[in-house]
Amino acid sequence: SQSCDWPENQKKSRQKLFVNETFSPSNMSFFGFGTSADIDVVLDGSQTRKYVEHKTEEGRKEKYPLYYDGETVAGKVNVSLSKAGAKLEHQGIKIEFIGQIELYYDRGNHHEFISLVKELARPGVLTQSTSFDFEFINVEKPYESYTGANVKLRYFLRVTIVRRLTDVTKETDIVVHTLSTYPEVNNSLKMEVGIEDCLHIEFEYNKQKYHLKDVIVGKIYFLLVRIKIKHMELAIIKRETTGTGPNIYNENETVAKYEIMDGAPVRGESIPIRLFLAGYDLTPTMRDINKKFSVRYYLNLVLVDEEERRYFKQQEIVLWRKADRVRTGGPQDESTAWGRDYQA
């Protein structure tokens, strides 16, 4: 039988050839390695735009650029190659503007209510770091950004460099606030509540609809008191509802608690209420958002007697967001952002 050994000098060159073939950039790209790129999104006016704190899914507060309904979202995408002289083959580069609702119990499905796409580059080869301009003009952003107990509504830009095996992507979140016009009809709230022959109280709040930095002003009148009341408190309850039909989830959270009275009231006494909303983590009331979730707020009046029995009465209030100040100029000006007629 003939030997299949290579001559020593050819053996060395063959080993060298094999090494070069295995780890050449083209083969590394084929296996999903090779030249990589960093993507950075720089939004227009980012130095002057207002940034606001927004809760993340983990419960942390982070700052994001603030946008409004109807406002243009524009900027630059910077693609930086990882090393000088490298090449990046791609099947196209695109940027998307996405509005999305994610229900935590159904994480596999993301419900997109906005999906806009712009092509930044056709298939080809990047031989150097490159910048691309993008602009989504007068984008409709119908809902407020929200992170809750069981649901998240977010807006983000996603840049994708399409590659044969593994795409390179980068997501950049923004926060959207929805502004409302002042409600024309805003009646006071009056209610009587009682336990027959034991307790009869009447409470009155100055209105039903409050902006997020408003003050709840009211009075409580004791018309009949035959039980020994130890103390009384007013709470704001936030109720998040997700799902439909038999799969509805309600999550209640007490976002504010205010002690109105400590001690026993007497008949004919009236107690004033003054609750400042600005210090609490509140959102506007959200009703049936994209048929996926709702967020409602309730005033909960609680009386506790000496035997620790609790008597309470709940009343829904509506919260809405108004512009911080009236002024002109600037891309993020709240007074010129597209507001929505307030709907009770």
PDB file of N, CA and C in Angstrom, residues 71-143:
ATOM      1  N   GLU A  71     -45.743  64.276  17.626  1.00  0.00           N
ATOM      2  CA  GLU A  71     -44.414  64.867  17.523  1.00  0.00           C
ATOM      3  C   GLU A  71     -43.505  63.988  16.651  1.00  0.00           C
ATOM      4  N   THR A  72     -42.674  64.630  15.834  1.00  0.00           N
ATOM      5  CA  THR A  72     -41.719  63.921  14.976  1.00  0.00           C
ATOM      6  C   THR A  72     -40.617  63.290  15.820  1.00  0.00           C
ATOM      7  N   VAL A  73     -40.244  62.066  15.469  1.00  0.00           N
ATOM      8  CA  VAL A  73     -39.110  61.393  16.111  1.00  0.00           C
ATOM      9  C   VAL A  73     -38.022  61.251  15.049  1.00  0.00           C
ATOM     10  N   ALA A  74     -36.891  61.931  15.275  1.00  0.00           N
ATOM     11  CA  ALA A  74     -35.826  61.949  14.263  1.00  0.00           C
ATOM     12  C   ALA A  74     -34.475  61.914  14.955  1.00  0.00           C
ATOM     13  N   GLY A  75     -33.451  61.586  14.164  1.00  0.00           N
ATOM     14  CA  GLY A  75     -32.101  61.565  14.728  1.00  0.00           C
ATOM     15  C   GLY A  75     -31.123  60.879  13.793  1.00  0.00           C
ATOM     16  N   LYS A  76     -30.057  60.342  14.393  1.00  0.00           N
ATOM     17  CA  LYS A  76     -28.998  59.670  13.628  1.00  0.00           C
ATOM     18  C   LYS A  76     -28.762  58.283  14.209  1.00  0.00           C
ATOM     19  N   VAL A  77     -28.462  57.344  13.325  1.00  0.00           N
ATOM     20  CA  VAL A  77     -27.994  56.021  13.735  1.00  0.00           C
ATOM     21  C   VAL A  77     -26.516  55.940  13.386  1.00  0.00           C
ATOM     22  N   ASN A  78     -25.684  55.746  14.395  1.00  0.00           N
ATOM     23  CA  ASN A  78     -24.240  55.599  14.176  1.00  0.00           C
ATOM     24  C   ASN A  78     -23.864  54.124  14.262  1.00  0.00           C
ATOM     25  N   VAL A  79     -23.298  53.597  13.181  1.00  0.00           N
ATOM     26  CA  VAL A  79     -22.832  52.209  13.159  1.00  0.00           C
ATOM     27  C   VAL A  79     -21.309  52.241  13.167  1.00  0.00           C
ATOM     28  N   SER A  80     -20.723  51.746  14.253  1.00  0.00           N
ATOM     29  CA  SER A  80     -19.263  51.765  14.414  1.00  0.00           C
ATOM     30  C   SER A  80     -18.710  50.351  14.282  1.00  0.00           C
ATOM     31  N   LEU A  81     -17.802  50.147  13.329  1.00  0.00           N
ATOM     32  CA  LEU A  81     -17.167  48.832  13.176  1.00  0.00           C
ATOM     33  C   LEU A  81     -16.200  48.621  14.341  1.00  0.00           C
ATOM     34  N   SER A  82     -16.093  47.346  14.754  1.00  0.00           N
ATOM     35  CA  SER A  82     -15.338  47.040  15.977  1.00  0.00           C
ATOM     36  C   SER A  82     -13.838  47.283  15.828  1.00  0.00           C
ATOM     37  N   LYS A  83     -13.324  47.199  14.598  1.00  0.00           N
ATOM     38  CA  LYS A  83     -11.889  47.465  14.424  1.00  0.00           C
ATOM     39  C   LYS A  83     -11.638  48.129  13.076  1.00  0.00           C
ATOM     40  N   ALA A  84     -10.578  48.931  13.018  1.00  0.00           N
ATOM     41  CA  ALA A  84     -10.239  49.665  11.793  1.00  0.00           C
ATOM     42  C   ALA A  84      -9.876  48.690  10.679  1.00  0.00           C
ATOM     43  N   GLY A  85     -10.290  49.023   9.471  1.00  0.00           N
ATOM     44  CA  GLY A  85      -9.967  48.195   8.316  1.00  0.00           C
ATOM     45  C   GLY A  85     -10.867  46.975   8.168  1.00  0.00           C
ATOM     46  N   ALA A  86     -11.826  46.808   9.071  1.00  0.00           N
ATOM     47  CA  ALA A  86     -12.723  45.648   9.004  1.00  0.00           C
ATOM     48  C   ALA A  86     -13.834  45.904   7.988  1.00  0.00           C
ATOM     49  N   LYS A  87     -14.488  44.825   7.589  1.00  0.00           N
ATOM     50  CA  LYS A  87     -15.627  44.913   6.670  1.00  0.00           C
ATOM     51  C   LYS A  87     -16.828  44.224   7.317  1.00  0.00           C
ATOM     52  N   LEU A  88     -17.998  44.773   7.073  1.00  0.00           N
ATOM     53  CA  LEU A  88     -19.224  44.173   7.607  1.00  0.00           C
ATOM     54  C   LEU A  88     -20.201  43.946   6.470  1.00  0.00           C
ATOM     55  N   GLU A  89     -20.389  42.675   6.128  1.00  0.00           N
ATOM     56  CA  GLU A  89     -21.385  42.317   5.107  1.00  0.00           C
ATOM     57  C   GLU A  89     -22.747  42.316   5.747  1.00  0.00           C
ATOM     58  N   HIS A  90     -23.746  42.843   5.031  1.00  0.00           N
ATOM     59  CA  HIS A  90     -25.105  42.858   5.603  1.00  0.00           C
ATOM     60  C   HIS A  90     -26.126  42.736   4.474  1.00  0.00           C
ATOM     61  N   GLN A  91     -27.315  42.359   4.878  1.00  0.00           N
ATOM     62  CA  GLN A  91     -28.421  42.202   3.920  1.00  0.00           C
ATOM     63  C   GLN A  91     -29.386  43.385   3.984  1.00  0.00           C
ATOM     64  N   GLY A  92     -28.910  44.500   4.558  1.00  0.00           N
ATOM     65  CA  GLY A  92     -29.750  45.695   4.681  1.00  0.00           C
ATOM     66  C   GLY A  92     -29.743  46.198   6.119  1.00  0.00           C
ATOM     67  N   ILE A  93     -29.963  47.508   6.288  1.00  0.00           N
ATOM     68  CA  ILE A  93     -30.044  48.121   7.623  1.00  0.00           C
ATOM     69  C   ILE A  93     -31.358  48.895   7.676  1.00  0.00           C
ATOM     70  N   LYS A  94     -32.119  48.699   8.760  1.00  0.00           N
ATOM     71  CA  LYS A  94     -33.420  49.380   8.869  1.00  0.00           C
ATOM     72  C   LYS A  94     -33.622  49.891  10.291  1.00  0.00           C
ATOM     73  N   ILE A  95     -34.528  50.863  10.424  1.00  0.00           N
ATOM     74  CA  ILE A  95     -34.940  51.352  11.745  1.00  0.00           C
ATOM     75  C   ILE A  95     -36.458  51.300  11.811  1.00  0.00           C
ATOM     76  N   GLU A  96     -36.967  50.866  12.960  1.00  0.00           N
ATOM     77  CA  GLU A  96     -38.414  50.773  13.174  1.00  0.00           C
ATOM     78  C   GLU A  96     -38.798  51.637  14.368  1.00  0.00           C
ATOM     79  N   PHE A  97     -39.999  52.249  14.299  1.00  0.00           N
ATOM     80  CA  PHE A  97     -40.597  52.912  15.455  1.00  0.00           C
ATOM     81  C   PHE A  97     -41.787  52.054  15.872  1.00  0.00           C
ATOM     82  N   ILE A  98     -41.761  51.563  17.111  1.00  0.00           N
ATOM     83  CA  ILE A  98     -42.748  50.569  17.546  1.00  0.00           C
ATOM     84  C   ILE A  98     -43.437  51.025  18.830  1.00  0.00           C
ATOM     85  N   GLY A  99     -44.752  50.901  18.846  1.00  0.00           N
ATOM     86  CA  GLY A  99     -45.556  51.034  20.060  1.00  0.00           C
ATOM     87  C   GLY A  99     -46.101  49.657  20.381  1.00  0.00           C
ATOM     88  N   GLN A 100     -45.897  49.212  21.615  1.00  0.00           N
ATOM     89  CA  GLN A 100     -46.129  47.785  21.913  1.00  0.00           C
ATOM     90  C   GLN A 100     -46.704  47.605  23.313  1.00  0.00           C
ATOM     91  N   ILE A 101     -47.635  46.667  23.435  1.00  0.00           N
ATOM     92  CA  ILE A 101     -48.182  46.286  24.742  1.00  0.00           C
ATOM     93  C   ILE A 101     -47.770  44.847  25.025  1.00  0.00           C
ATOM     94  N   GLU A 102     -47.226  44.639  26.219  1.00  0.00           N
ATOM     95  CA  GLU A 102     -46.822  43.296  26.620  1.00  0.00           C
ATOM     96  C   GLU A 102     -47.535  42.933  27.920  1.00  0.00           C
ATOM     97  N   LEU A 103     -48.325  41.855  27.866  1.00  0.00           N
ATOM     98  CA  LEU A 103     -48.983  41.331  29.069  1.00  0.00           C
ATOM     99  C   LEU A 103     -48.062  40.292  29.686  1.00  0.00           C
ATOM    100  N   TYR A 104     -47.742  40.440  30.966  1.00  0.00           N
ATOM    101  CA  TYR A 104     -46.716  39.593  31.577  1.00  0.00           C
ATOM    102  C   TYR A 104     -47.109  38.113  31.608  1.00  0.00           C
ATOM    103  N   TYR A 105     -48.409  37.826  31.643  1.00  0.00           N
ATOM    104  CA  TYR A 105     -48.825  36.416  31.658  1.00  0.00           C
ATOM    105  C   TYR A 105     -48.835  35.811  30.245  1.00  0.00           C
ATOM    106  N   ASP A 106     -48.553  36.642  29.240  1.00  0.00           N
ATOM    107  CA  ASP A 106     -48.567  36.177  27.849  1.00  0.00           C
ATOM    108  C   ASP A 106     -47.341  36.753  27.138  1.00  0.00           C
ATOM    109  N   ARG A 107     -46.161  36.482  27.723  1.00  0.00           N
ATOM    110  CA  ARG A 107     -44.939  37.151  27.274  1.00  0.00           C
ATOM    111  C   ARG A 107     -44.543  36.788  25.845  1.00  0.00           C
ATOM    112  N   GLY A 108     -45.024  35.676  25.340  1.00  0.00           N
ATOM    113  CA  GLY A 108     -44.653  35.288  23.977  1.00  0.00           C
ATOM    114  C   GLY A 108     -45.255  36.196  22.928  1.00  0.00           C
ATOM    115  N   ASN A 109     -46.348  36.870  23.285  1.00  0.00           N
ATOM    116  CA  ASN A 109     -47.058  37.706  22.315  1.00  0.00           C
ATOM    117  C   ASN A 109     -46.886  39.181  22.649  1.00  0.00           C
ATOM    118  N   HIS A 110     -46.321  39.925  21.708  1.00  0.00           N
ATOM    119  CA  HIS A 110     -46.222  41.369  21.851  1.00  0.00           C
ATOM    120  C   HIS A 110     -47.263  41.995  20.923  1.00  0.00           C
ATOM    121  N   HIS A 111     -48.134  42.815  21.481  1.00  0.00           N
ATOM    122  CA  HIS A 111     -49.217  43.408  20.693  1.00  0.00           C
ATOM    123  C   HIS A 111     -48.766  44.785  20.216  1.00  0.00           C
ATOM    124  N   GLU A 112     -48.470  44.905  18.936  1.00  0.00           N
ATOM    125  CA  GLU A 112     -47.979  46.164  18.376  1.00  0.00           C
ATOM    126  C   GLU A 112     -49.146  46.987  17.843  1.00  0.00           C
ATOM    127  N   PHE A 113     -49.290  48.217  18.357  1.00  0.00           N
ATOM    128  CA  PHE A 113     -50.336  49.107  17.861  1.00  0.00           C
ATOM    129  C   PHE A 113     -49.746  50.170  16.926  1.00  0.00           C
ATOM    130  N   ILE A 114     -48.404  50.297  16.917  1.00  0.00           N
ATOM    131  CA  ILE A 114     -47.707  51.144  15.927  1.00  0.00           C
ATOM    132  C   ILE A 114     -46.496  50.364  15.437  1.00  0.00           C
ATOM    133  N   SER A 115     -46.292  50.342  14.129  1.00  0.00           N
ATOM    134  CA  SER A 115     -45.091  49.719  13.570  1.00  0.00           C
ATOM    135  C   SER A 115     -44.739  50.439  12.267  1.00  0.00           C
ATOM    136  N   LEU A 116     -43.728  51.311  12.348  1.00  0.00           N
ATOM    137  CA  LEU A 116     -43.263  52.064  11.183  1.00  0.00           C
ATOM    138  C   LEU A 116     -41.829  51.654  10.868  1.00  0.00           C
ATOM    139  N   VAL A 117     -41.503  51.545   9.593  1.00  0.00           N
ATOM    140  CA  VAL A 117     -40.167  51.077   9.200  1.00  0.00           C
ATOM    141  C   VAL A 117     -39.566  52.040   8.180  1.00  0.00           C
ATOM    142  N   LYS A 118     -38.255  52.307   8.330  1.00  0.00           N
ATOM    143  CA  LYS A 118     -37.518  53.067   7.315  1.00  0.00           C
ATOM    144  C   LYS A 118     -36.239  52.314   6.985  1.00  0.00           C
ATOM    145  N   GLU A 119     -35.953  52.211   5.682  1.00  0.00           N
ATOM    146  CA  GLU A 119     -34.722  51.540   5.243  1.00  0.00           C
ATOM    147  C   GLU A 119     -33.572  52.548   5.303  1.00  0.00           C
ATOM    148  N   LEU A 120     -32.496  52.168   5.967  1.00  0.00           N
ATOM    149  CA  LEU A 120     -31.331  53.047   6.072  1.00  0.00           C
ATOM    150  C   LEU A 120     -30.268  52.710   5.027  1.00  0.00           C
ATOM    151  N   ALA A 121     -30.132  51.426   4.702  1.00  0.00           N
ATOM    152  CA  ALA A 121     -29.111  51.018   3.715  1.00  0.00           C
ATOM    153  C   ALA A 121     -29.567  49.732   3.028  1.00  0.00           C
ATOM    154  N   ARG A 122     -29.284  49.655   1.726  1.00  0.00           N
ATOM    155  CA  ARG A 122     -29.570  48.431   0.972  1.00  0.00           C
ATOM    156  C   ARG A 122     -28.483  47.398   1.269  1.00  0.00           C
ATOM    157  N   PRO A 123     -28.701  46.126   0.910  1.00  0.00           N
ATOM    158  CA  PRO A 123     -27.666  45.107   1.148  1.00  0.00           C
ATOM    159  C   PRO A 123     -26.328  45.519   0.548  1.00  0.00           C
ATOM    160  N   GLY A 124     -25.257  45.247   1.280  1.00  0.00           N
ATOM    161  CA  GLY A 124     -23.930  45.623   0.799  1.00  0.00           C
ATOM    162  C   GLY A 124     -22.882  45.344   1.857  1.00  0.00           C
ATOM    163  N   VAL A 125     -21.791  46.100   1.778  1.00  0.00           N
ATOM    164  CA  VAL A 125     -20.666  45.920   2.697  1.00  0.00           C
ATOM    165  C   VAL A 125     -20.299  47.267   3.303  1.00  0.00           C
ATOM    166  N   LEU A 126     -20.208  47.314   4.645  1.00  0.00           N
ATOM    167  CA  LEU A 126     -19.695  48.509   5.312  1.00  0.00           C
ATOM    168  C   LEU A 126     -18.188  48.359   5.471  1.00  0.00           C
ATOM    169  N   THR A 127     -17.443  49.336   4.984  1.00  0.00           N
ATOM    170  CA  THR A 127     -15.985  49.269   5.112  1.00  0.00           C
ATOM    171  C   THR A 127     -15.469  50.265   6.139  1.00  0.00           C
ATOM    172  N   GLN A 128     -16.378  51.093   6.665  1.00  0.00           N
ATOM    173  CA  GLN A 128     -15.983  52.046   7.700  1.00  0.00           C
ATOM    174  C   GLN A 128     -17.212  52.405   8.539  1.00  0.00           C
ATOM    175  N   SER A 129     -16.962  52.997   9.693  1.00  0.00           N
ATOM    176  CA  SER A 129     -18.076  53.437  10.548  1.00  0.00           C
ATOM    177  C   SER A 129     -18.905  54.471   9.793  1.00  0.00           C
ATOM    178  N   THR A 130     -20.231  54.349   9.898  1.00  0.00           N
ATOM    179  CA  THR A 130     -21.132  55.161   9.069  1.00  0.00           C
ATOM    180  C   THR A 130     -22.289  55.675   9.910  1.00  0.00           C
ATOM    181  N   SER A 131     -22.824  56.864   9.550  1.00  0.00           N
ATOM    182  CA  SER A 131     -24.006  57.438  10.197  1.00  0.00           C
ATOM    183  C   SER A 131     -25.150  57.525   9.195  1.00  0.00           C
ATOM    184  N   PHE A 132     -26.354  57.270   9.678  1.00  0.00           N
ATOM    185  CA  PHE A 132     -27.557  57.344   8.839  1.00  0.00           C
ATOM    186  C   PHE A 132     -28.572  58.248   9.534  1.00  0.00           C
ATOM    187  N   ASP A 133     -29.168  59.178   8.778  1.00  0.00           N
ATOM    188  CA  ASP A 133     -30.244  60.016   9.325  1.00  0.00           C
ATOM    189  C   ASP A 133     -31.570  59.275   9.204  1.00  0.00           C
ATOM    190  N   PHE A 134     -32.471  59.529  10.164  1.00  0.00           N
ATOM    191  CA  PHE A 134     -33.821  58.963  10.063  1.00  0.00           C
ATOM    192  C   PHE A 134     -34.823  59.995  10.566  1.00  0.00           C
ATOM    193  N   GLU A 135     -36.060  59.860  10.133  1.00  0.00           N
ATOM    194  CA  GLU A 135     -37.122  60.777  10.553  1.00  0.00           C
ATOM    195  C   GLU A 135     -38.470  60.088  10.409  1.00  0.00           C
ATOM    196  N   PHE A 136     -39.211  60.012  11.508  1.00  0.00           N
ATOM    197  CA  PHE A 136     -40.604  59.564  11.495  1.00  0.00           C
ATOM    198  C   PHE A 136     -41.443  60.809  11.781  1.00  0.00           C
ATOM    199  N   ILE A 137     -42.144  61.301  10.749  1.00  0.00           N
ATOM    200  CA  ILE A 137     -42.788  62.618  10.823  1.00  0.00           C
ATOM    201  C   ILE A 137     -44.167  62.516  11.489  1.00  0.00           C
ATOM    202  N   ASN A 138     -44.406  63.439  12.440  1.00  0.00           N
ATOM    203  CA  ASN A 138     -45.720  63.581  13.099  1.00  0.00           C
ATOM    204  C   ASN A 138     -46.317  62.236  13.524  1.00  0.00           C
ATOM    205  N   VAL A 139     -45.541  61.488  14.289  1.00  0.00           N
ATOM    206  CA  VAL A 139     -45.959  60.121  14.629  1.00  0.00           C
ATOM    207  C   VAL A 139     -47.114  60.142  15.625  1.00  0.00           C
ATOM    208  N   GLU A 140     -48.146  59.393  15.305  1.00  0.00           N
ATOM    209  CA  GLU A 140     -49.255  59.236  16.252  1.00  0.00           C
ATOM    210  C   GLU A 140     -48.788  58.354  17.411  1.00  0.00           C
ATOM    211  N   LYS A 141     -48.984  58.860  18.621  1.00  0.00           N
ATOM    212  CA  LYS A 141     -48.651  58.086  19.830  1.00  0.00           C
ATOM    213  C   LYS A 141     -49.872  58.178  20.741  1.00  0.00           C
ATOM    214  N   PRO A 142     -50.844  57.327  20.534  1.00  0.00           N
ATOM    215  CA  PRO A 142     -52.161  57.541  21.147  1.00  0.00           C
ATOM    216  C   PRO A 142     -52.239  57.261  22.639  1.00  0.00           C
ATOM    217  N   TYR A 143     -51.303  56.489  23.184  1.00  0.00           N
ATOM    218  CA  TYR A 143     -51.407  56.076  24.584  1.00  0.00           C
ATOM    219  C   TYR A 143     -50.184  56.527  25.374  1.00  0.00           C
TER     220      TYR A 143
END
